[in-house]
Structure formats: structure tokens, C-alpha cells
Coordinates of C-alpha atoms in Angstrom, one line a residue:
X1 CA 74.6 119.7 89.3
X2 CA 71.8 117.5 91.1
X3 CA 72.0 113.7 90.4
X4 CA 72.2 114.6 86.2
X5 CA 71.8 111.6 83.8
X6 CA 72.2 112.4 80.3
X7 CA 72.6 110.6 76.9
X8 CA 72.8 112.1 73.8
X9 CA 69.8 112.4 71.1
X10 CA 72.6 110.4 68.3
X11 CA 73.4 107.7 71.1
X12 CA 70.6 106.6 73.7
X13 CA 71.7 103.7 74.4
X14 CA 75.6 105.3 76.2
X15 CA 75.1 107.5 79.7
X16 CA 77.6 110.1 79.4
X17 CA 76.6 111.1 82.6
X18 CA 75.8 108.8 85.2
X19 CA 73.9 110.1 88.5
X20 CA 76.0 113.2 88.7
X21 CA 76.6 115.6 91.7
X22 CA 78.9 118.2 92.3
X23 CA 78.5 122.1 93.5
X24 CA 80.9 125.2 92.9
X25 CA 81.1 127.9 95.2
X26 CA 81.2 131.3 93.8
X27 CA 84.6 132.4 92.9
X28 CA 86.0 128.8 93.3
X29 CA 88.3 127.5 90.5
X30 CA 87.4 123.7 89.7
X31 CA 89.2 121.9 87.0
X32 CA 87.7 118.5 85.3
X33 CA 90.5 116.0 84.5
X34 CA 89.7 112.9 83.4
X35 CA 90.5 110.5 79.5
X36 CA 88.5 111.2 76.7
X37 CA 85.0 110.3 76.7
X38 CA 84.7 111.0 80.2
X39 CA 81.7 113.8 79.8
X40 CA 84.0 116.4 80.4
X41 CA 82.9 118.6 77.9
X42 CA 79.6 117.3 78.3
X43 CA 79.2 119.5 81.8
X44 CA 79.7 123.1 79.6
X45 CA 77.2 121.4 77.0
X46 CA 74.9 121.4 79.8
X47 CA 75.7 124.9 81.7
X48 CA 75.2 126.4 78.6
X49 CA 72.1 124.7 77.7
X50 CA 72.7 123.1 74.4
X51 CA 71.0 120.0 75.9
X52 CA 68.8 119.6 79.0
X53 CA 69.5 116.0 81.0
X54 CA 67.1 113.6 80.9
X55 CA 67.2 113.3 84.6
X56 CA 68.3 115.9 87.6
X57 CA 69.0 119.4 87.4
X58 CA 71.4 121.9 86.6
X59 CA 71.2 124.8 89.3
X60 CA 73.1 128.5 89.3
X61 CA 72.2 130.4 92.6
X62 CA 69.7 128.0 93.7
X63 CA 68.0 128.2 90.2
X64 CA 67.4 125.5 87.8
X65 CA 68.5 126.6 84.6
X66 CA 65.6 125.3 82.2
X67 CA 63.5 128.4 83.8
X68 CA 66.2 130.7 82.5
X69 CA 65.7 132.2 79.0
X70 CA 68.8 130.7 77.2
X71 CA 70.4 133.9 76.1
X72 CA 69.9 135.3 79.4
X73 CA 72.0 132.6 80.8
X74 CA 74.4 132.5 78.7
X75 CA 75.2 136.5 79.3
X76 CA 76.5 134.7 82.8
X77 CA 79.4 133.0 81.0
X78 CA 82.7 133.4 79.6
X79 CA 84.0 130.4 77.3
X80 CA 87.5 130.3 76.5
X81 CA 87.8 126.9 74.2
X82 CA 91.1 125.0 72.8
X83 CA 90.1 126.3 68.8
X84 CA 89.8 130.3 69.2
X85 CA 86.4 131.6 67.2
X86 CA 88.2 134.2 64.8
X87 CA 85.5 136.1 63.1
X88 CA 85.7 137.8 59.3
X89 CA 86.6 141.5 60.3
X90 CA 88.9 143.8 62.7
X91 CA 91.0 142.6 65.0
X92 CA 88.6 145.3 67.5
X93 CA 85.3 143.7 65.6
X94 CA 86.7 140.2 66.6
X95 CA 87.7 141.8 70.4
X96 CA 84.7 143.8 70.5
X97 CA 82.0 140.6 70.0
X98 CA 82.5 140.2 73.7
X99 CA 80.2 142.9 74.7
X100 CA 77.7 145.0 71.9
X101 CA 78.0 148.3 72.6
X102 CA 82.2 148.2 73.8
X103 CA 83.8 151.8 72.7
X104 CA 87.6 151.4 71.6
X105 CA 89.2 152.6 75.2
X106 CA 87.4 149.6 76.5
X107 CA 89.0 147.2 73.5
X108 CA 92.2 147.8 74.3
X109 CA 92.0 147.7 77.8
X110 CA 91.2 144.0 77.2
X111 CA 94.0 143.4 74.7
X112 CA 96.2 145.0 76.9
X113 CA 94.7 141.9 80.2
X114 CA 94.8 139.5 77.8
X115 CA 98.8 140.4 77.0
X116 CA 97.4 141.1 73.3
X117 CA 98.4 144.7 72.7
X118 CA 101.7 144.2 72.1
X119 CA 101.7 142.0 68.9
X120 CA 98.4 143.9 67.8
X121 CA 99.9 147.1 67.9
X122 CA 102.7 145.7 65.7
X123 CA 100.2 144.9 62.9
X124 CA 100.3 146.5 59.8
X125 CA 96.5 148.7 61.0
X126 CA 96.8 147.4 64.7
X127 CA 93.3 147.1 66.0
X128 CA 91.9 148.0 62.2
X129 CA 94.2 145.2 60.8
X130 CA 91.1 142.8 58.8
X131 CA 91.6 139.3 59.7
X132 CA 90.3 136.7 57.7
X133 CA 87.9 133.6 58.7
X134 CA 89.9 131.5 61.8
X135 CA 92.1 133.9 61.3
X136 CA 94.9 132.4 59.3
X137 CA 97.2 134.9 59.4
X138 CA 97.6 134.7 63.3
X139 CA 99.7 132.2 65.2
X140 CA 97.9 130.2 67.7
X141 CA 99.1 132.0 70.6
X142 CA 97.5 135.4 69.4
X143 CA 94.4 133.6 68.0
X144 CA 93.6 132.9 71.7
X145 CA 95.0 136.2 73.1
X146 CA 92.4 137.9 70.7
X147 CA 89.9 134.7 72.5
X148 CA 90.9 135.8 76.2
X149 CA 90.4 139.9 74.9
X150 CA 87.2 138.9 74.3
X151 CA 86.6 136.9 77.5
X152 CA 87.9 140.2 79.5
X153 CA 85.4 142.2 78.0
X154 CA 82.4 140.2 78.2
X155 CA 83.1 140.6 81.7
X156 CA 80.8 137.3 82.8
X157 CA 81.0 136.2 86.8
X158 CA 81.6 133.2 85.4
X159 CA 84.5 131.5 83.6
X160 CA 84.6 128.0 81.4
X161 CA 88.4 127.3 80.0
X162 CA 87.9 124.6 77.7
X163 CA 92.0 123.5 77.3
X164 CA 92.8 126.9 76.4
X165 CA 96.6 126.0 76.4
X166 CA 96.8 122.5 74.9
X167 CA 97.6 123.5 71.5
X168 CA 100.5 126.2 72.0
X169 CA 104.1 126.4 72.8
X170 CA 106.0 127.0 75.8
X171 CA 106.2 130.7 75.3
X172 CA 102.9 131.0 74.4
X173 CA 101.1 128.7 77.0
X174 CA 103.1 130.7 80.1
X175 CA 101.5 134.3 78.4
X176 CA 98.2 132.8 78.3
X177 CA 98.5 131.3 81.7
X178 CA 99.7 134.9 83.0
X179 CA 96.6 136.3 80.9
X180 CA 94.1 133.5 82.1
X181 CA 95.1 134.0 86.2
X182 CA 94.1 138.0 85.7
X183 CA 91.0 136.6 84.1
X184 CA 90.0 134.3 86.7
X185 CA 90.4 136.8 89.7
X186 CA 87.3 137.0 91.5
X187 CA 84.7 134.8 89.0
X188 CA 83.8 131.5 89.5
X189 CA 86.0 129.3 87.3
X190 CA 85.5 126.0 85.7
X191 CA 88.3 124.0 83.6
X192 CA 88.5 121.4 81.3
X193 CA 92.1 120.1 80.8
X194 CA 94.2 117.2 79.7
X195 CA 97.1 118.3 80.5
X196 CA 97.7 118.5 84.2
X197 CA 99.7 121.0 84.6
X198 CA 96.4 123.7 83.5
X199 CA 95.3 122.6 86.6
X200 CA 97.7 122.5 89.8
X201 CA 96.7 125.9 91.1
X202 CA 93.0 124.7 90.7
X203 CA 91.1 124.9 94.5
X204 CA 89.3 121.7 93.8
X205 CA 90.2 118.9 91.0
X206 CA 87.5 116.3 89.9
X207 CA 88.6 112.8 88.3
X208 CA 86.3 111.8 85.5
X209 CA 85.5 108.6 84.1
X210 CA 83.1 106.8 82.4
X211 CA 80.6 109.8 83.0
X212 CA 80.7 109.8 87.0
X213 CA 83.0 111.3 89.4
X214 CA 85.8 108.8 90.7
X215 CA 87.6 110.8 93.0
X216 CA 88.2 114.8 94.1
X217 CA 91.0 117.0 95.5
X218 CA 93.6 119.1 95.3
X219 CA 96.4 118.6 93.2
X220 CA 98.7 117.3 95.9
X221 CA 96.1 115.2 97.7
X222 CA 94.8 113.2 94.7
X223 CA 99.3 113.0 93.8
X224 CA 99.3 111.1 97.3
X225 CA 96.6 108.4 96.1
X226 CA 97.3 105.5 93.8
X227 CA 94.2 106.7 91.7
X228 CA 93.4 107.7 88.0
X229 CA 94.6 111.2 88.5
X230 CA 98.1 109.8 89.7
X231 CA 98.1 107.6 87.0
X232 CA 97.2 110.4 84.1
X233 CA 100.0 112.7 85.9
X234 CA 102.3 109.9 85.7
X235 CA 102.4 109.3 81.9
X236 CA 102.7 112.9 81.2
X237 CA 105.3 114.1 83.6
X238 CA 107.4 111.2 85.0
X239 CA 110.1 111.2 82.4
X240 CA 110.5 114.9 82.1
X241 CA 112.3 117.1 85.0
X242 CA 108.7 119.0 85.5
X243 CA 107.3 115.7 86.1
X244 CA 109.8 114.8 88.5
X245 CA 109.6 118.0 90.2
X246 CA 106.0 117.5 90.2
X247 CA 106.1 114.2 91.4
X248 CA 109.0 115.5 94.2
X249 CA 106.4 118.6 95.3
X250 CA 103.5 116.1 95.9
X251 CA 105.6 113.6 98.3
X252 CA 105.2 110.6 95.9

């Protein structure tokens, strides 16, 4: 991202990007922390070319992306968001949307990375069990097991976890974590979180707010500064024994 400013079509008159830069080496996991509003989500709007900026560019491998056909670049991605997309159909159909052409060896294989198999195969079909629109009959821990299948399959260098966890349960969050490390092996990886524990293991952490960048580092670095980051960790962790032990683990 080269010096991006950007304001939505319904609201010219707010920046929700203000002279942005950053860069992402390939195969680097970067997480995006920051309060609501902070353009967070308006980064992956970008990547994925819903909107252009009004000023700067958006570059992948030295390209800018407005002289990439739009499908083409988004065959480079992989978005895993907080509300699974269940389709009308199979549980495979809904698996299988990841990449045309997929044969059923290849399905599975995914369901088995994305820890899926086991509660598909309990289904009263398994992978031929029909599952209705957002697929209600699904809890929301399979719903995005069924999400990170698909994200396996599709196979794209490069990752964007849009709080994939923030909805779930304990049990559920630490199978999706397990799923969503295998996933982000070797592909560039971007994430969106609110909750700060998606992003410890993150190799660089940027602090949004108000559309700019106010501060970057690791977990424990930005834990060591009196900053926004501290702060957000603070009110989510410091009366809980994880947010001691956080707190403990970051020497503050």
C-alpha cells in the first residue's frame, strides 16, 4: 500500500484512509488491530478491488492492482470472514466452491485440514448431507470449518482472516485456530481482529486508528509501550487469568 487515501462513494466528506503505507513480505503474517471504524476492513475492500483509492496505489509483486483483471486477482486470495458464506446445496457443493473442477478425494482432504471431517462424516449423508441457505442447521464452529475447507482448497498464496474466531466458543475457537495455523503455512497472511489474542503469534501487528497507522510491532513489543494496543489488550485481558498471564509474558 503506497500513500492510499480513500473515502467512500456514500461519505466524501470522512477519509477512512489517511496517507497510508505499509508492505508485506511474502509469507509474512500481519494482523490489523485497531477500534471500529479504524479502516480495518477497508484494507481487504481494497486488495480485493471493490473500490479503487482516490489517491496512491495498491501493489502485489511490484504490480499495481488496477492493471489486474479483477477476477484474476482475486484467484490470488483466500478470505476467511467472521459470517461463513453457506451456500443452498451439499456439504461437498459448499466445500467444493473453493476451486471449479475439485474431484471428491480432493474435498475431503480439505475437510479433513480444516478439522471438518469428523462432524461431516457424522451427518445423516456426510458430504451429500443438503444444507440449507447460511446453513442453519450447522453450529457456528462447523459453519466456518466448512469456510476454512473451502479456503484449503482454493489453495490461494494469499490469506485474508477477517475475525474468523470472534463469534465461537472456546472449544470451537482452539479447532479453528489449530485449522487456521495449517492454513497459513507458507502463504502470505493478513488478519483482521478484535480480539487480541487472534493475533499474538502474528510476525508483525499494526495499530489502527482513525484510518492511519499509529504504531507497529510484535505482540510483546507494542505490550511494553503505553500505546493504543496496550490499552485495547488491557480491557480485554486484565481481569481474566489469560490476561494476566498475558500481561505477565509481555513484562508489563
Amino acid at each position: 500500500f503506497e500513500h492510499i487515501e480513500f473515502r467512500y462513494p456514500t461519505r466524501p466528506e470522512a477519509s477512512a484512509l489517511k496517507n497510508l503505507s505499509f508492505s508485506v513480505k511474502p509469507g509474512e503474517t500481519v494482523a490489523f488491530v485497531g477500534p471500529s471504524g479504524a479502516g480495518k476492513s477497508t484494507i481487504f475492500r481494497l486488495l480485493l478491488r471493490f473500490y479503487d483509492p482516490q489517491a496512491g496505489a495498491v501493489r502485489i509483486g511490484g504490480t499495481d492492482i488496477r492493471q489486474t483483471d479483477p477476477a484474476e486477482l482475486r484467484k490470488r486470495f483466500a478470505l476467511v470472514s467472521q459470517d461463513a458464506v453457506i451456500f443452498s446445496g451439499s456439504v461437498a457443493d459448499n466445500i467444493g466452491y473453493g476451486r471449479e473442477g475439485a474431484d471428491r478425494t480432493e474435498i475431503e482432504a480439505a475437510a479433513r485440514a480444516a478439522n471438518a471431517h469428523g462432524f461431516i462424516s457424522k451427518l445423516p449423508q456426510g458430504f451429500d448431507t443438503m444444507l440449507g441457505e447460511r446453513g442453519m442447521t450447522l453450529s457456528g464452529g462447523e459453519k466456518q470449518r466448512v469456510a476454512l475447507a473451502r479456503a484449503f482448497l482454493r489453495d490461494a498464496p494469499i490469506l485474508l482472516l477477517d475475525e474468523p474466531t470472534s463469534a465461537l466458543d472456546s472449544l470451537a475457537e482452539a479447532e479453528i485456530d489449530d485449522a487456521l495455523h495449517r492454513l497459513s503455512a507458507g502463504r502470505t497472511c493478513l488478519i483482521i481482529a478484535h480480539r487480541l489474542s487472534t493475533v499474538r503469534r502474528a510476525d508483525r501487528i499494526l495499530v489502527m486508528e482513525g484510518g492511519a497507522i499509529v504504531a507497529e510491532g510484535t505482540h510483546g513489543e507494542l505490550m511494553t509501550q503505553s500505546g493504543l494496543y496496550a490499552k485495547l489488550a488491557r480491557l480485554q485481558f486484565l481481569e481474566g487469568a489469560e490476561g494476566a498471564a498475558l500481561l505477565r509474558g509481555a513484562g508489563a
